[in-house]
PDB file of C-alpha atoms in Angstrom:
ATOM      1  CA  LYS A1167      21.313 -13.791  17.579  1.00 95.00           C
ATOM      2  CA  ARG A1168      21.183 -15.100  14.677  1.00 96.00           C
ATOM      3  CA  LEU A1169      18.438 -17.722  15.374  1.00 95.00           C
ATOM      4  CA  TYR A1170      16.191 -14.192  16.018  1.00 96.00           C
ATOM      5  CA  LEU A1171      17.142 -12.895  12.993  1.00 97.00           C
ATOM      6  CA  SER A1172      16.177 -16.318  11.478  1.00 96.00           C
ATOM      7  CA  ALA A1173      12.803 -16.745  12.841  1.00 96.00           C
ATOM      8  CA  VAL A1174      12.203 -12.749  11.853  1.00 96.00           C
ATOM      9  CA  PHE A1175      12.949 -13.083   9.064  1.00 97.00           C
ATOM     10  CA  ASP A1176      11.389 -16.098   8.615  1.00 95.00           C
ATOM     11  CA  ASP A1177       8.418 -14.324   9.807  1.00 94.00           C
ATOM     12  CA  GLU A1178       8.868 -11.201   8.079  1.00 93.00           C
ATOM     13  CA  GLY A1179      10.547 -11.065   5.448  1.00 95.00           C
ATOM     14  CA  SER A1180      10.883 -12.686   1.123  1.00 96.00           C
ATOM     15  CA  VAL A1181      13.486 -12.700  -1.326  1.00 96.00           C
ATOM     16  CA  GLY A1182      13.149 -10.526  -4.244  1.00 95.00           C
ATOM     17  CA  LYS A1183      15.233 -11.645  -7.338  1.00 87.00           C
ATOM     18  CA  SER A1184      15.300  -8.373  -9.795  1.00 85.00           C
ATOM     19  CA  PRO A1185      17.620  -7.682 -11.066  1.00 90.00           C
ATOM     20  CA  TYR A1186      19.383  -9.573  -8.839  1.00 94.00           C
ATOM     21  CA  PRO A1187      18.529 -11.174  -6.052  1.00 96.00           C
ATOM     22  CA  TYR A1188      18.203  -9.278  -2.742  1.00 97.00           C
ATOM     23  CA  VAL A1189      16.170 -10.379   1.237  1.00 97.00           C
ATOM     24  CA  ILE A1190      13.665  -7.482   2.488  1.00 97.00           C
ATOM     25  CA  LEU A1191      11.987  -7.122   5.784  1.00 97.00           C
ATOM     26  CA  SER A1192       9.473  -4.832   6.661  1.00 96.00           C
ATOM     27  CA  ARG A1193       7.456  -3.476   9.354  1.00 96.00           C
ATOM     28  CA  ASN A1194       4.810  -1.141   9.844  1.00 95.00           C
ATOM     29  CA  ILE A1195       3.840   1.548  12.741  1.00 96.00           C
ATOM     30  CA  HIS A1196       1.215   3.799  13.116  1.00 96.00           C
ATOM     31  CA  ILE A1197       1.958   7.552  13.470  1.00 97.00           C
ATOM     32  CA  ASN A1198       0.227  10.361  14.398  1.00 96.00           C
ATOM     33  CA  PHE A1199      -0.876  13.512  12.655  1.00 96.00           C
ATOM     34  CA  THR A1200      -1.537  17.212  13.802  1.00 95.00           C
ATOM     35  CA  LYS A1201      -4.634  18.403  13.154  1.00 94.00           C
ATOM     36  CA  LYS A1202      -2.543  21.089  11.008  1.00 92.00           C
ATOM     37  CA  GLU A1203      -0.254  17.629   9.349  1.00 93.00           C
ATOM     38  CA  LYS A1204      -3.563  15.819   8.444  1.00 94.00           C
ATOM     39  CA  LYS A1205      -5.729  18.530   6.907  1.00 92.00           C
ATOM     40  CA  ILE A1206      -1.678  18.901   4.718  1.00 92.00           C
ATOM     41  CA  LEU A1207      -2.472  15.497   4.472  1.00 93.00           C
ATOM     42  CA  ASP A1208      -6.471  15.655   3.518  1.00 92.00           C
ATOM     43  CA  ASP A1209      -5.003  18.677   0.958  1.00 90.00           C
ATOM     44  CA  TYR A1210      -2.387  16.821  -0.724  1.00 91.00           C
ATOM     45  CA  VAL A1211      -1.932  13.112  -0.734  1.00 94.00           C
ATOM     46  CA  ASN A1212      -5.399  11.588  -0.205  1.00 93.00           C
ATOM     47  CA  CYS A1213      -6.285  12.249  -3.330  1.00 94.00           C
ATOM     48  CA  LEU A1214      -3.120  10.772  -5.201  1.00 95.00           C
ATOM     49  CA  MET A1215      -3.626   7.558  -2.481  1.00 97.00           C
ATOM     50  CA  THR A1216      -4.232   3.360  -4.364  1.00 97.00           C
ATOM     51  CA  VAL A1217      -7.685   1.993  -2.231  1.00 96.00           C
ATOM     52  CA  THR A1218      -7.526  -1.343  -2.281  1.00 93.00           C
ATOM     53  CA  SER A1219     -10.437  -3.311  -0.686  1.00 92.00           C
ATOM     54  CA  PHE A1220     -10.206  -6.560   1.312  1.00 88.00           C
ATOM     55  CA  PRO A1221     -13.614  -9.449   1.260  1.00 93.00           C
ATOM     56  CA  THR A1222     -13.402  -8.220   5.438  1.00 90.00           C
ATOM     57  CA  GLY A1223     -15.140  -5.471   3.773  1.00 86.00           C
ATOM     58  CA  HIS A1224     -11.744  -2.964   4.981  1.00 87.00           C
ATOM     59  CA  ILE A1225     -10.324  -0.403   3.412  1.00 91.00           C
ATOM     60  CA  THR A1226      -6.593   0.927   2.578  1.00 93.00           C
ATOM     61  CA  LYS A1227      -5.111   3.741   1.015  1.00 97.00           C
ATOM     62  CA  MET A1228      -1.894   3.629   0.303  1.00 97.00           C
ATOM     63  CA  ILE A1229       0.666   6.014  -1.398  1.00 98.00           C
ATOM     64  CA  GLY A1230       4.698   5.230  -1.839  1.00 97.00           C
ATOM     65  CA  ILE A1231       7.311   7.086  -0.636  1.00 96.00           C
ATOM     66  CA  GLY A1232       8.562   8.794  -4.609  1.00 95.00           C
ATOM     67  CA  LEU A1233       4.858  10.145  -5.089  1.00 95.00           C
ATOM     68  CA  LEU A1234       4.843  11.559  -1.696  1.00 95.00           C
ATOM     69  CA  ARG A1235       8.186  13.217  -2.315  1.00 92.00           C
ATOM     70  CA  LYS A1236       6.317  15.199  -5.196  1.00 91.00           C
ATOM     71  CA  SER A1237       2.980  15.891  -3.495  1.00 89.00           C
ATOM     72  CA  LEU A1238       4.759  17.542  -0.590  1.00 88.00           C
ATOM     73  CA  LYS A1239       7.316  19.038  -2.094  1.00 81.00           C
ATOM     74  CA  ASP A1240       6.383  22.472  -2.729  1.00 71.00           C
ATOM     75  CA  LYS A1241       3.636  23.394  -0.735  1.00 63.00           C
ATOM     76  CA  ASN A1242       5.804  24.271   3.196  1.00 68.00           C
ATOM     77  CA  SER A1243       5.448  20.942   4.605  1.00 83.00           C
ATOM     78  CA  LYS A1244       9.124  19.801   3.889  1.00 84.00           C
ATOM     79  CA  TYR A1245       8.750  19.436   8.164  1.00 89.00           C
ATOM     80  CA  LEU A1246       6.204  17.038   7.741  1.00 93.00           C
ATOM     81  CA  LEU A1247       7.788  15.171   4.960  1.00 93.00           C
ATOM     82  CA  CYS A1248      10.945  14.914   6.858  1.00 93.00           C
ATOM     83  CA  LYS A1249       8.684  13.411  10.035  1.00 95.00           C
ATOM     84  CA  ILE A1250       7.098  10.433   7.908  1.00 96.00           C
ATOM     85  CA  LEU A1251      10.422   9.876   6.556  1.00 95.00           C
ATOM     86  CA  ASN A1252      12.304   9.456   9.927  1.00 95.00           C
ATOM     87  CA  SER A1253       9.707   7.172  11.241  1.00 95.00           C
ATOM     88  CA  LYS A1254      11.476   3.991  11.039  1.00 96.00           C
ATOM     89  CA  PRO A1255      10.218   1.542  13.002  1.00 96.00           C
ATOM     90  CA  ASN A1256      13.215   1.282  16.172  1.00 96.00           C
ATOM     91  CA  ILE A1257      13.034  -2.394  16.508  1.00 96.00           C
ATOM     92  CA  LEU A1258      14.152  -2.359  12.702  1.00 97.00           C
ATOM     93  CA  ILE A1259      16.530   0.324  13.384  1.00 97.00           C
ATOM     94  CA  ASP A1260      17.874  -2.556  15.786  1.00 97.00           C
ATOM     95  CA  GLU A1261      17.634  -5.685  14.184  1.00 98.00           C
ATOM     96  CA  SER A1262      19.631  -3.393  10.995  1.00 98.00           C
ATOM     97  CA  ARG A1263      22.634  -2.179  13.698  1.00 98.00           C
ATOM     98  CA  LEU A1264      22.459  -6.120  14.903  1.00 98.00           C
ATOM     99  CA  LEU A1265      23.121  -7.549  11.458  1.00 98.00           C
ATOM    100  CA  LYS A1266      26.004  -4.985  10.603  1.00 98.00           C
ATOM    101  CA  ASP A1267      27.652  -4.625  14.057  1.00 98.00           C
ATOM    102  CA  GLU A1268      27.212  -8.442  14.860  1.00 97.00           C
ATOM    103  CA  PHE A1269      27.886 -10.259  11.361  1.00 97.00           C
ATOM    104  CA  GLY A1270      28.873  -7.662   9.196  1.00 98.00           C
ATOM    105  CA  ILE A1271      25.939  -7.816   6.884  1.00 98.00           C
ATOM    106  CA  ASN A1272      25.799  -4.064   5.058  1.00 98.00           C
ATOM    107  CA  ASN A1273      21.809  -3.087   4.487  1.00 98.00           C
ATOM    108  CA  SER A1274      19.550   0.082   4.157  1.00 98.00           C
ATOM    109  CA  VAL A1275      16.176   0.878   5.803  1.00 98.00           C
ATOM    110  CA  TYR A1276      13.874   2.787   3.971  1.00 96.00           C
ATOM    111  CA  VAL A1277      11.128   4.504   4.409  1.00 98.00           C
ATOM    112  CA  ILE A1278       8.560   2.564   1.793  1.00 97.00           C
ATOM    113  CA  SER A1279       4.989   4.649   1.824  1.00 98.00           C
ATOM    114  CA  LEU A1280       2.522   5.684   4.236  1.00 98.00           C
ATOM    115  CA  ALA A1281      -0.696   3.660   4.218  1.00 97.00           C
ATOM    116  CA  GLN A1282      -4.566   4.956   5.873  1.00 95.00           C
ATOM    117  CA  THR A1283      -6.178   2.308   7.421  1.00 90.00           C
ATOM    118  CA  SER A1284      -9.983   2.036   7.368  1.00 87.00           C
ATOM    119  CA  ASN A1285     -10.536   3.710  10.602  1.00 89.00           C
ATOM    120  CA  GLY A1286      -8.727   6.494   9.638  1.00 90.00           C
ATOM    121  CA  ASN A1287      -5.619   6.294  11.505  1.00 93.00           C
ATOM    122  CA  TYR A1288      -2.184   6.258   9.343  1.00 97.00           C
ATOM    123  CA  SER A1289       1.039   3.569   9.189  1.00 97.00           C
ATOM    124  CA  ILE A1290       4.645   4.092   7.793  1.00 97.00           C
ATOM    125  CA  LYS A1291       5.749   0.495   5.826  1.00 97.00           C
ATOM    126  CA  SER A1292       9.186   0.785   6.109  1.00 98.00           C
ATOM    127  CA  SER A1293      11.701  -1.857   4.740  1.00 98.00           C
ATOM    128  CA  LEU A1294      14.787  -3.061   5.865  1.00 98.00           C
ATOM    129  CA  VAL A1295      17.244  -4.445   2.367  1.00 98.00           C
ATOM    130  CA  ILE A1296      20.309  -6.873   2.182  1.00 98.00           C
ATOM    131  CA  ARG A1297      20.951  -6.187  -2.295  1.00 95.00           C
ATOM    132  CA  ASN A1298      24.673  -5.922  -2.180  1.00 95.00           C
ATOM    133  CA  LYS A1299      26.827  -9.378  -3.241  1.00 95.00           C
ATOM    134  CA  LYS A1300      28.963 -10.252  -0.456  1.00 96.00           C
ATOM    135  CA  ASP A1301      26.395  -8.563   2.373  1.00 97.00           C
ATOM    136  CA  ILE A1302      23.731 -11.187   0.423  1.00 96.00           C
ATOM    137  CA  ILE A1303      25.859 -14.161   0.070  1.00 95.00           C
ATOM    138  CA  LYS A1304      27.052 -13.860   3.439  1.00 96.00           C
ATOM    139  CA  PHE A1305      23.444 -13.576   4.992  1.00 97.00           C
ATOM    140  CA  CYS A1306      22.271 -16.462   2.846  1.00 95.00           C
ATOM    141  CA  GLN A1307      25.497 -18.765   4.870  1.00 94.00           C
ATOM    142  CA  GLU A1308      25.404 -17.187   7.561  1.00 95.00           C
ATOM    143  CA  ILE A1309      21.955 -16.604   9.094  1.00 96.00           C
ATOM    144  CA  GLY A1310      19.624 -17.874   5.785  1.00 94.00           C
ATOM    145  CA  PHE A1311      16.295 -18.936   6.608  1.00 95.00           C
ATOM    146  CA  SER A1312      15.221 -21.589   9.016  1.00 92.00           C
ATOM    147  CA  LEU A1313      12.165 -22.307   6.366  1.00 93.00           C
ATOM    148  CA  SER A1314      13.866 -24.345   3.628  1.00 92.00           C
ATOM    149  CA  LYS A1315      11.406 -22.434   0.801  1.00 95.00           C
ATOM    150  CA  LYS A1316      12.662 -19.369   1.527  1.00 95.00           C
ATOM    151  CA  GLN A1317      16.469 -20.901   1.843  1.00 93.00           C
ATOM    152  CA  ILE A1318      15.648 -22.459  -1.317  1.00 94.00           C
ATOM    153  CA  LYS A1319      14.165 -19.711  -3.328  1.00 95.00           C
ATOM    154  CA  LEU A1320      17.605 -17.549  -1.626  1.00 95.00           C
ATOM    155  CA  LYS A1321      19.981 -20.132  -3.002  1.00 93.00           C
ATOM    156  CA  GLN A1322      18.969 -20.529  -6.214  1.00 93.00           C
ATOM    157  CA  GLY A1323      18.379 -17.014  -6.447  1.00 94.00           C
ATOM    158  CA  LEU A1324      22.075 -16.415  -5.957  1.00 94.00           C
ATOM    159  CA  GLU A1325      23.063 -19.765  -8.314  1.00 93.00           C
ATOM    160  CA  LYS A1326      20.997 -17.934 -11.479  1.00 93.00           C
ATOM    161  CA  VAL A1327      23.329 -14.789 -11.005  1.00 94.00           C
ATOM    162  CA  GLY A1328      26.754 -16.951 -10.859  1.00 93.00           C
ATOM    163  CA  TRP A1329      26.541 -15.100  -6.943  1.00 92.00           C
ATOM    164  CA  LEU A1330      27.184 -18.844  -5.620  1.00 81.00           C
ATOM    165  CA  GLU A1331      28.412 -21.888  -6.772  1.00 70.00           C
ATOM    166  CA  ASP A1332      26.309 -25.389  -6.832  1.00 53.00           C
TER     167      ASP A1332
END
């Protein structure tokens, strides 16, 4: 279990450092919407999405969850917002439980954004975040990263804020 988590965080995770160190693991899943739901997204959300172009010619449109909440708040579409907010990847939920149940590492799982791919499909990005002092130290000491670059970045971040002695 420890090796699995270390490998997952090596591949999909990263270390943040502002204002305090944290570890984040993000995953995307596709979501299907009904015609009515797509109409609401077309009318109220797509115009607010940020467009990103890739060298391959693909274009992705994305909206953060905060702006999505605001745009759907008064549009008689709370059911659509609930559907999006409850569409967290099962694997991320399982990884969150594994951290908590097996290692006592508290974490939170959030929906971060909604994206529309170049072919018109939608995906939801969710993140698992470990941010509390005791939990991030426990992660560093008990699971950590196999990749030395990430492990060093985490340790340096912990030392910088005085959470880990040299």
